[in-house]
PDB file of C-alpha atoms in Angstrom:
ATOM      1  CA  UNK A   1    -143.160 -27.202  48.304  1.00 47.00           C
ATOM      2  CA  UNK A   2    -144.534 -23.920  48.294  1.00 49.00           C
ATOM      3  CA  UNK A   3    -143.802 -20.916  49.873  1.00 51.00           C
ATOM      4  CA  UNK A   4    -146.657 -19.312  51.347  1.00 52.00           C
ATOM      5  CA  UNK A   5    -146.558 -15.622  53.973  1.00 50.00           C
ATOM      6  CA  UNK A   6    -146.662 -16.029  57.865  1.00 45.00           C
ATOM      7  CA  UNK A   7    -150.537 -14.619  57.714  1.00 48.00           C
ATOM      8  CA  UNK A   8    -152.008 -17.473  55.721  1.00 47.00           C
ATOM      9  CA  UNK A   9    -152.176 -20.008  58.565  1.00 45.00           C
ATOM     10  CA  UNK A  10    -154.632 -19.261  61.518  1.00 64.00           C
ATOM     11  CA  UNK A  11    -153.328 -22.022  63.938  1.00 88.00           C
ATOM     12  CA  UNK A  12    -149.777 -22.316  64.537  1.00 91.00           C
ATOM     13  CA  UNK A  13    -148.583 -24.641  67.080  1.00 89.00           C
ATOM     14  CA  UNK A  14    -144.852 -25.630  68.170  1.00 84.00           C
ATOM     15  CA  UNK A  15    -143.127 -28.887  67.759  1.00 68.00           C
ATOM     16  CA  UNK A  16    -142.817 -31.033  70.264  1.00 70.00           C
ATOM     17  CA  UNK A  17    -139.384 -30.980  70.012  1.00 66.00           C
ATOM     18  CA  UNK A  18    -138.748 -27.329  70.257  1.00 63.00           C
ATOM     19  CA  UNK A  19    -138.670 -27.645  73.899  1.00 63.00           C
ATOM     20  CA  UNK A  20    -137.532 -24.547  76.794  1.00 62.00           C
ATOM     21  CA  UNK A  21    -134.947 -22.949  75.588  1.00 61.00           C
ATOM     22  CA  UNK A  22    -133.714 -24.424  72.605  1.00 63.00           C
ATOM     23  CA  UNK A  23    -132.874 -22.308  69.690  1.00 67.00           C
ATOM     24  CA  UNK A  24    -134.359 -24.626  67.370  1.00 69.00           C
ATOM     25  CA  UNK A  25    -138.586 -24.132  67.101  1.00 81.00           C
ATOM     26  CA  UNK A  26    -140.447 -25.479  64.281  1.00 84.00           C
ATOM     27  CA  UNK A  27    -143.721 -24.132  63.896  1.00 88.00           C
ATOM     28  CA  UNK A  28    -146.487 -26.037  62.041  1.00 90.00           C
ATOM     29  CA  UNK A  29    -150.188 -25.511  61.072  1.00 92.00           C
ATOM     30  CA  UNK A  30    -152.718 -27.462  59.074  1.00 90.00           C
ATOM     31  CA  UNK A  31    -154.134 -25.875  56.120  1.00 89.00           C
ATOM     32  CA  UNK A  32    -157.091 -27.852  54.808  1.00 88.00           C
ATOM     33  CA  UNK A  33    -155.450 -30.798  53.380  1.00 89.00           C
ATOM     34  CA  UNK A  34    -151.968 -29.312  53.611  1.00 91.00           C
ATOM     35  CA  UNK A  35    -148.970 -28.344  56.146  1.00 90.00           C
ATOM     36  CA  UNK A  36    -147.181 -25.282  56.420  1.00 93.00           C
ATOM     37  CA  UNK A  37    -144.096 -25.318  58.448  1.00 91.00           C
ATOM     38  CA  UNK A  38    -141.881 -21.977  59.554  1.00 91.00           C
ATOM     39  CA  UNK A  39    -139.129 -20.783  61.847  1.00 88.00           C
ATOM     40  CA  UNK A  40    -141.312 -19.924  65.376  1.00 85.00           C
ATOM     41  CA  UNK A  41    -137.988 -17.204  65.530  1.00 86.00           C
ATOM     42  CA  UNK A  42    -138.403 -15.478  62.245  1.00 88.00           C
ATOM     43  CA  UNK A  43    -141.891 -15.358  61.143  1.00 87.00           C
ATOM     44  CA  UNK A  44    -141.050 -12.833  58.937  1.00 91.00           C
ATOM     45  CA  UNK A  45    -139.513 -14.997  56.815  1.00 93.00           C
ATOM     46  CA  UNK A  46    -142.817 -17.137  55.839  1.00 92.00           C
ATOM     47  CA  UNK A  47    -143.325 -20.393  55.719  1.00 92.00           C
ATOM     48  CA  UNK A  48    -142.984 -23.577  53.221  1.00 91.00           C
ATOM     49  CA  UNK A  49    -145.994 -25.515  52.776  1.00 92.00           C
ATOM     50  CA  UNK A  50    -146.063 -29.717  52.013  1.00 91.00           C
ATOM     51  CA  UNK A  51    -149.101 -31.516  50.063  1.00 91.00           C
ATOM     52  CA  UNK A  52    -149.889 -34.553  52.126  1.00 84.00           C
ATOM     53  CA  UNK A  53    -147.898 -36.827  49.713  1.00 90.00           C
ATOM     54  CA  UNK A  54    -144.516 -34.916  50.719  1.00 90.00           C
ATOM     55  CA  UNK A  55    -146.061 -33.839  54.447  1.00 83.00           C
ATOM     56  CA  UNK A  56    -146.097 -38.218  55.202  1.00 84.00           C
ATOM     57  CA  UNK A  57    -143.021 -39.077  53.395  1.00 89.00           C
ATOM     58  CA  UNK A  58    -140.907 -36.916  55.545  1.00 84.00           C
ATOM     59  CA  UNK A  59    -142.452 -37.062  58.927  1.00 84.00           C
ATOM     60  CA  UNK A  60    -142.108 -41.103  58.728  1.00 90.00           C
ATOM     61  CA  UNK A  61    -138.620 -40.767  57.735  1.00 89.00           C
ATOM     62  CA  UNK A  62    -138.019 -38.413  60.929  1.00 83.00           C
ATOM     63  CA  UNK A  63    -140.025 -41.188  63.074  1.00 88.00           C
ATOM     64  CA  UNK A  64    -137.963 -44.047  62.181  1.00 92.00           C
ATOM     65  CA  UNK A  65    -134.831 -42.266  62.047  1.00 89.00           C
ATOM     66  CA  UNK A  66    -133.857 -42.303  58.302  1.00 90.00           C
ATOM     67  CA  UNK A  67    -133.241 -38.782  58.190  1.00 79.00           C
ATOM     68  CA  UNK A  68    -130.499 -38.451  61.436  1.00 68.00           C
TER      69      UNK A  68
END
């Protein structure tokens, strides 16, 4: 995981999760073969960006519910 600044990505697009009025939003945008992933709230702060072998890992361990 690497930290990387707000600017680098071009297309940032909300979770689906991060729904109305909820005060958790989880931005995400693909960067070439990588994903950067930031606070939709505090941009400011940057981002942390996953090669695909840590990206898959984690979002299959969200899907089938390892992580909750």
């Amino acid at each position: 995981m690497h930290s990387t600044s707000s600017s680098d990505a071009q297309s940032w697009f909300k979770s689906s999760h991060s729904g109305g009025n909820t005060t958790e939003c989880v931005e995400a945008a693909h960067l070439g073969e990588s994903t950067a992933i930031r606070d939709s709230k505090a941009t400011e702060e940057g981002s942390l960006l996953f090669r695909p072998g840590a990206w898959r890992p984690f979002v299959s361990a969200l899907q089938d519910g390892s992580l909750r």
